């Protein structure tokens, strides 16, 4: 049933859908299970020829028999302390505070993927207050959730979609950094050295955010934007959306959308910039942050005569 253990028929269906090219998320939706369940199932039971449903079912039966032989009161095996500390240190290097990182790795490496507060205190040799504060931090990031076991004890559980939550959190943070950098570039001026650095930072974090959440412009939108850029270069004069639509034989809205895309994603026009020149006209110009003031002055100065030529 949905949410229970995978049946032999479920595994055979996974094998068929994998051959058909379906992704983990779509297979999970069809079977009514978390995406992580499908990804773990396929990773655990794949060979060079693909996912092996019959072998997966046999392995699952063997695991179930082994579980039945374990005493219910037997505590889960302690994780290797050295590994826990090392992984926690690496996570702390990505920005996760030290204690939440230790608690998270301790939960991650426990056999059931869940522990009580007392178990965390014992394993980590820290105070209950430290555990409570770390759990609060992890809950706010949607990396851990609370549940009750059969004895009505509160347990802290690693969510099945923990990496999806972390992925979304990082995506949102990158978008916020990009927006702040763009604002800073406007404050200092795009032509200044500080503004140029902040502008490049905004473009970089915008690109990361779009790549992570799939919100980047589609191929058709990019092609329209590049066509508009080519038109502005070829015309060598300011053009309105109406002018562009007439010349390109497009609907006016299509030309306006292309101009809007360039404005929101300046990286598409790099190393040029599309500037508005009054009354809705647009013109193309070199980006002010690509050249320093000294370089611009050198380029517009009178050129020196070539060697060997007479004055």
Coordinates of C-alpha atoms in Angstrom, one line a residue:
X1 CA 0.0 0.0 0.0
X2 CA 1.2 3.6 -0.5
X3 CA 3.7 4.5 2.2
X4 CA 4.5 0.9 3.1
X5 CA 7.3 -1.3 2.1
X6 CA 7.9 -1.8 -1.6
X7 CA 6.3 -5.0 -3.0
X8 CA 7.7 -7.3 -5.7
X9 CA 5.2 -5.8 -8.1
X10 CA 6.3 -2.2 -7.1
X11 CA 9.9 -3.2 -7.9
X12 CA 9.0 -4.7 -11.2
X13 CA 7.1 -1.5 -12.1
X14 CA 10.1 0.6 -11.1
X15 CA 12.3 -1.4 -13.5
X16 CA 9.8 -0.9 -16.4
X17 CA 9.6 2.9 -15.7
X18 CA 13.4 3.2 -15.5
X19 CA 13.7 1.6 -18.9
X20 CA 11.1 4.1 -20.2
X21 CA 13.2 7.0 -18.9
X22 CA 11.0 8.2 -16.1
X23 CA 12.8 10.2 -13.3
X24 CA 12.8 9.3 -9.6
X25 CA 10.2 12.0 -8.7
X26 CA 7.7 10.8 -11.3
X27 CA 8.1 7.1 -10.2
X28 CA 7.7 8.1 -6.6
X29 CA 4.5 10.1 -7.5
X30 CA 3.0 7.1 -9.2
X31 CA 3.8 4.7 -6.4
X32 CA 2.8 7.2 -3.7
X33 CA 6.2 7.2 -1.9
X34 CA 9.0 9.8 -1.2
X35 CA 11.4 10.4 -4.0
X36 CA 14.3 9.5 -1.6
X37 CA 12.8 6.0 -1.2
X38 CA 13.0 5.4 -5.0
X39 CA 16.5 6.9 -5.3
X40 CA 17.8 4.7 -2.5
X41 CA 16.1 1.6 -3.9
X42 CA 17.6 2.1 -7.3
X43 CA 21.1 3.0 -6.0
X44 CA 21.1 -0.1 -3.8
X45 CA 20.0 -2.6 -6.4
X46 CA 21.5 -1.5 -9.7
X47 CA 24.1 -3.1 -11.9
X48 CA 25.7 -2.1 -15.2
X49 CA 22.6 -3.4 -16.9
X50 CA 20.2 -1.3 -14.9
X51 CA 17.9 -1.8 -11.9
X52 CA 17.3 -5.4 -10.9
X53 CA 13.8 -5.9 -9.5
X54 CA 14.1 -9.6 -8.7
X55 CA 17.4 -9.2 -6.9
X56 CA 16.1 -6.2 -5.0
X57 CA 13.1 -8.2 -3.8
X58 CA 15.3 -11.1 -2.7
X59 CA 17.7 -8.7 -0.8
X60 CA 14.7 -7.0 0.9
X61 CA 13.5 -10.4 2.1
X62 CA 16.9 -11.2 3.5
X63 CA 17.0 -7.9 5.4
X64 CA 13.5 -8.5 6.8
X65 CA 14.6 -11.9 8.2
X66 CA 17.7 -10.4 9.7
X67 CA 15.6 -7.7 11.4
X68 CA 13.3 -10.2 12.9
X69 CA 16.2 -12.0 14.6
X70 CA 17.3 -8.8 16.4
X71 CA 15.9 -8.3 19.9
X72 CA 13.5 -5.4 20.1
X73 CA 15.3 -3.9 23.1
X74 CA 18.7 -4.0 21.5
X75 CA 20.0 -0.4 21.1
X76 CA 21.3 0.7 17.7
X77 CA 25.0 0.4 17.2
X78 CA 27.0 3.5 18.1
X79 CA 28.4 5.4 15.2
X80 CA 32.1 5.7 14.8
X81 CA 33.0 8.8 16.8
X82 CA 35.8 9.8 14.5
X83 CA 33.7 9.8 11.4
X84 CA 30.9 11.7 13.1
X85 CA 33.2 14.5 14.2
X86 CA 34.9 14.7 10.8
X87 CA 31.7 15.0 8.9
X88 CA 30.3 17.5 11.4
X89 CA 33.5 19.6 10.9
X90 CA 33.0 19.5 7.2
X91 CA 29.4 20.6 7.5
X92 CA 30.4 23.4 9.8
X93 CA 32.7 24.6 7.1
X94 CA 29.7 25.1 4.8
X95 CA 28.1 27.4 7.3
X96 CA 26.2 25.1 9.6
X97 CA 26.9 25.9 13.3
X98 CA 29.1 23.4 15.0
X99 CA 26.6 21.9 17.5
X100 CA 23.7 21.6 15.0
X101 CA 26.2 19.9 12.7
X102 CA 27.2 17.4 15.3
X103 CA 23.5 16.7 16.2
X104 CA 22.6 16.3 12.5
X105 CA 25.4 13.9 11.8
X106 CA 24.6 11.9 14.9
X107 CA 21.0 11.5 13.7
X108 CA 22.1 10.8 10.2
X109 CA 24.4 7.9 11.3
X110 CA 22.0 6.3 13.7
X111 CA 20.5 3.1 12.3
X112 CA 16.8 4.2 12.5
X113 CA 17.6 7.8 11.6
X114 CA 16.0 9.1 14.8
X115 CA 17.1 9.5 18.4
X116 CA 15.7 10.9 21.7
X117 CA 17.1 13.9 23.5
X118 CA 18.6 11.6 26.1
X119 CA 20.3 9.5 23.5
X120 CA 21.8 12.5 21.8
X121 CA 23.1 13.8 25.1
X122 CA 24.7 10.4 25.8
X123 CA 26.3 10.0 22.4
X124 CA 27.6 13.5 22.1
X125 CA 28.5 14.1 25.8
X126 CA 26.9 17.5 25.8
X127 CA 24.2 19.2 27.9
X128 CA 20.4 18.8 27.2
X129 CA 20.2 22.5 26.7
X130 CA 22.8 22.3 23.9
X131 CA 20.9 19.5 22.2
X132 CA 17.6 21.5 22.5
X133 CA 19.1 24.6 21.0
X134 CA 20.7 22.6 18.1
X135 CA 17.4 20.8 17.4
X136 CA 15.6 24.1 17.2
X137 CA 18.1 25.4 14.7
X138 CA 17.7 22.2 12.5
X139 CA 13.9 22.3 12.7
X140 CA 13.9 25.9 11.4
X141 CA 15.9 24.7 8.4
X142 CA 13.4 21.8 8.0
X143 CA 16.3 19.3 8.3
X144 CA 14.8 17.5 11.3
X145 CA 11.3 16.9 12.5
X146 CA 9.7 15.5 15.8
X147 CA 7.9 12.2 16.2
X148 CA 6.7 9.9 18.9
X149 CA 7.6 6.3 19.3
X150 CA 5.5 3.5 20.7
X151 CA 6.5 4.5 24.2
X152 CA 5.2 8.0 23.5
X153 CA 8.8 9.3 23.8
X154 CA 9.7 12.3 21.6
X155 CA 12.2 11.5 19.0
X156 CA 14.1 13.7 16.5
X157 CA 13.9 12.3 13.0
X158 CA 15.8 12.9 9.7
X159 CA 13.2 13.9 7.2
X160 CA 12.9 11.7 4.0
X161 CA 13.2 14.9 1.9
X162 CA 16.0 16.4 4.0
X163 CA 18.3 17.1 1.0
X164 CA 15.4 18.7 -0.9
X165 CA 14.8 21.1 2.0
X166 CA 18.5 22.0 2.2
X167 CA 18.6 22.5 -1.6
X168 CA 15.7 24.9 -1.5
X169 CA 17.2 26.8 1.4
X170 CA 20.5 27.3 -0.4
X171 CA 18.6 28.4 -3.5
X172 CA 16.7 31.1 -1.6
X173 CA 19.9 32.3 0.1
X174 CA 21.7 32.6 -3.3
X175 CA 18.8 34.7 -4.7
X176 CA 18.9 37.0 -1.7
X177 CA 22.7 37.5 -2.1
X178 CA 22.2 38.3 -5.8
X179 CA 19.5 40.9 -5.0
X180 CA 21.6 42.6 -2.3
X181 CA 24.6 42.7 -4.6
X182 CA 22.6 44.3 -7.4
X183 CA 21.3 46.9 -5.0
X184 CA 24.9 47.6 -3.9
X185 CA 26.0 48.0 -7.5
X186 CA 23.3 50.7 -8.0
X187 CA 24.3 52.5 -4.8
X188 CA 28.0 52.7 -5.8
X189 CA 27.4 53.1 -9.5
X190 CA 27.9 50.4 -12.1
X191 CA 30.9 52.3 -13.5
X192 CA 32.8 52.4 -10.3
X193 CA 35.2 49.6 -9.3
X194 CA 33.1 48.7 -6.3
X195 CA 29.9 48.7 -8.4
X196 CA 31.6 46.5 -11.0
X197 CA 32.6 44.0 -8.4
X198 CA 29.1 43.9 -6.9
X199 CA 27.6 43.6 -10.4
X200 CA 29.7 40.5 -11.2
X201 CA 28.8 39.1 -7.8
X202 CA 25.1 39.6 -8.5
X203 CA 25.4 37.9 -11.9
X204 CA 27.2 34.9 -10.4
X205 CA 24.7 34.3 -7.6
X206 CA 21.8 34.8 -9.9
X207 CA 23.2 32.2 -12.2
X208 CA 23.7 29.7 -9.3
X209 CA 20.1 30.3 -8.1
X210 CA 18.6 29.8 -11.5
X211 CA 20.6 26.6 -12.1
X212 CA 19.5 25.2 -8.8
X213 CA 15.8 25.9 -8.9
X214 CA 15.4 25.5 -12.7
X215 CA 14.0 29.1 -13.1
X216 CA 16.4 30.2 -15.7
X217 CA 15.1 31.4 -19.1
X218 CA 14.1 28.8 -21.6
X219 CA 15.9 28.2 -24.9
X220 CA 13.2 30.1 -26.8
X221 CA 13.4 33.1 -24.5
X222 CA 17.2 33.2 -24.7
X223 CA 17.0 33.1 -28.5
X224 CA 14.6 36.0 -28.6
X225 CA 16.8 38.0 -26.3
X226 CA 19.9 37.4 -28.5
X227 CA 17.9 38.2 -31.6
X228 CA 17.0 41.6 -30.1
X229 CA 20.6 42.2 -29.2
X230 CA 21.7 41.5 -32.8
X231 CA 19.0 43.8 -34.1
X232 CA 20.1 46.7 -31.8
X233 CA 23.7 46.2 -32.9
X234 CA 22.8 46.1 -36.6
X235 CA 20.5 49.1 -36.4
X236 CA 23.2 51.1 -34.5
X237 CA 20.5 53.4 -33.2
X238 CA 17.9 53.4 -30.4
X239 CA 14.8 51.3 -31.1
X240 CA 11.5 50.9 -29.3
X241 CA 9.7 47.6 -28.8
X242 CA 7.3 48.6 -31.6
X243 CA 10.3 49.3 -33.9
X244 CA 11.8 45.9 -33.1
X245 CA 8.5 44.1 -33.5
X246 CA 8.0 45.6 -37.0
X247 CA 11.6 44.9 -38.1
X248 CA 11.6 41.3 -36.8
X249 CA 7.9 40.6 -37.8
X250 CA 7.1 39.7 -34.2
X251 CA 4.1 40.6 -32.0
X252 CA 5.0 43.7 -29.9
X253 CA 4.6 41.7 -26.6
X254 CA 7.3 39.3 -27.8
X255 CA 9.8 42.1 -28.4
X256 CA 8.9 43.6 -25.0
X257 CA 9.3 40.3 -23.2
X258 CA 12.8 39.9 -24.8
X259 CA 13.8 43.4 -23.7
X260 CA 12.5 42.6 -20.2
X261 CA 14.5 39.4 -20.1
X262 CA 17.7 41.2 -21.0
X263 CA 17.0 43.8 -18.3
X264 CA 16.4 41.1 -15.6
X265 CA 19.3 39.0 -16.7
X266 CA 22.2 41.3 -17.8
X267 CA 24.5 38.3 -18.2
X268 CA 22.7 37.5 -21.5
X269 CA 24.0 40.7 -23.1
X270 CA 27.5 40.7 -21.5
X271 CA 29.8 42.4 -22.4
X272 CA 27.2 44.8 -23.6
X273 CA 24.3 46.5 -21.8
X274 CA 20.9 47.5 -23.2
X275 CA 20.1 51.1 -22.0
X276 CA 16.8 52.9 -22.2
X277 CA 17.1 56.2 -24.0
X278 CA 13.8 58.0 -23.3
X279 CA 10.3 57.4 -24.7
X280 CA 10.7 53.7 -24.6
X281 CA 13.7 53.5 -27.0
X282 CA 16.5 51.1 -26.3
X283 CA 20.2 51.2 -27.4
X284 CA 23.1 48.9 -26.9
X285 CA 26.4 50.0 -25.4
X286 CA 29.5 48.5 -23.9
X287 CA 29.0 47.7 -20.2
X288 CA 30.7 50.4 -18.1
X289 CA 32.1 47.8 -15.7
X290 CA 34.1 45.8 -18.3
X291 CA 36.7 48.6 -18.8
X292 CA 38.3 50.8 -16.2
X293 CA 38.3 54.6 -16.7
X294 CA 42.0 54.5 -17.7
X295 CA 41.3 51.8 -20.3
X296 CA 38.4 53.9 -21.7
X297 CA 40.5 57.0 -21.9
X298 CA 43.3 55.1 -23.7
X299 CA 40.8 53.8 -26.3
X300 CA 39.3 57.2 -27.1
X301 CA 42.7 59.0 -27.2
X302 CA 44.3 59.8 -30.5
X303 CA 46.0 56.6 -31.7
X304 CA 49.8 56.6 -32.0
X305 CA 51.3 56.3 -35.5
X306 CA 52.5 52.8 -36.4
X307 CA 56.3 52.2 -36.3
X308 CA 58.1 52.9 -39.5
X309 CA 55.5 55.4 -40.8
X310 CA 56.4 59.0 -41.5
X311 CA 54.6 61.8 -39.8

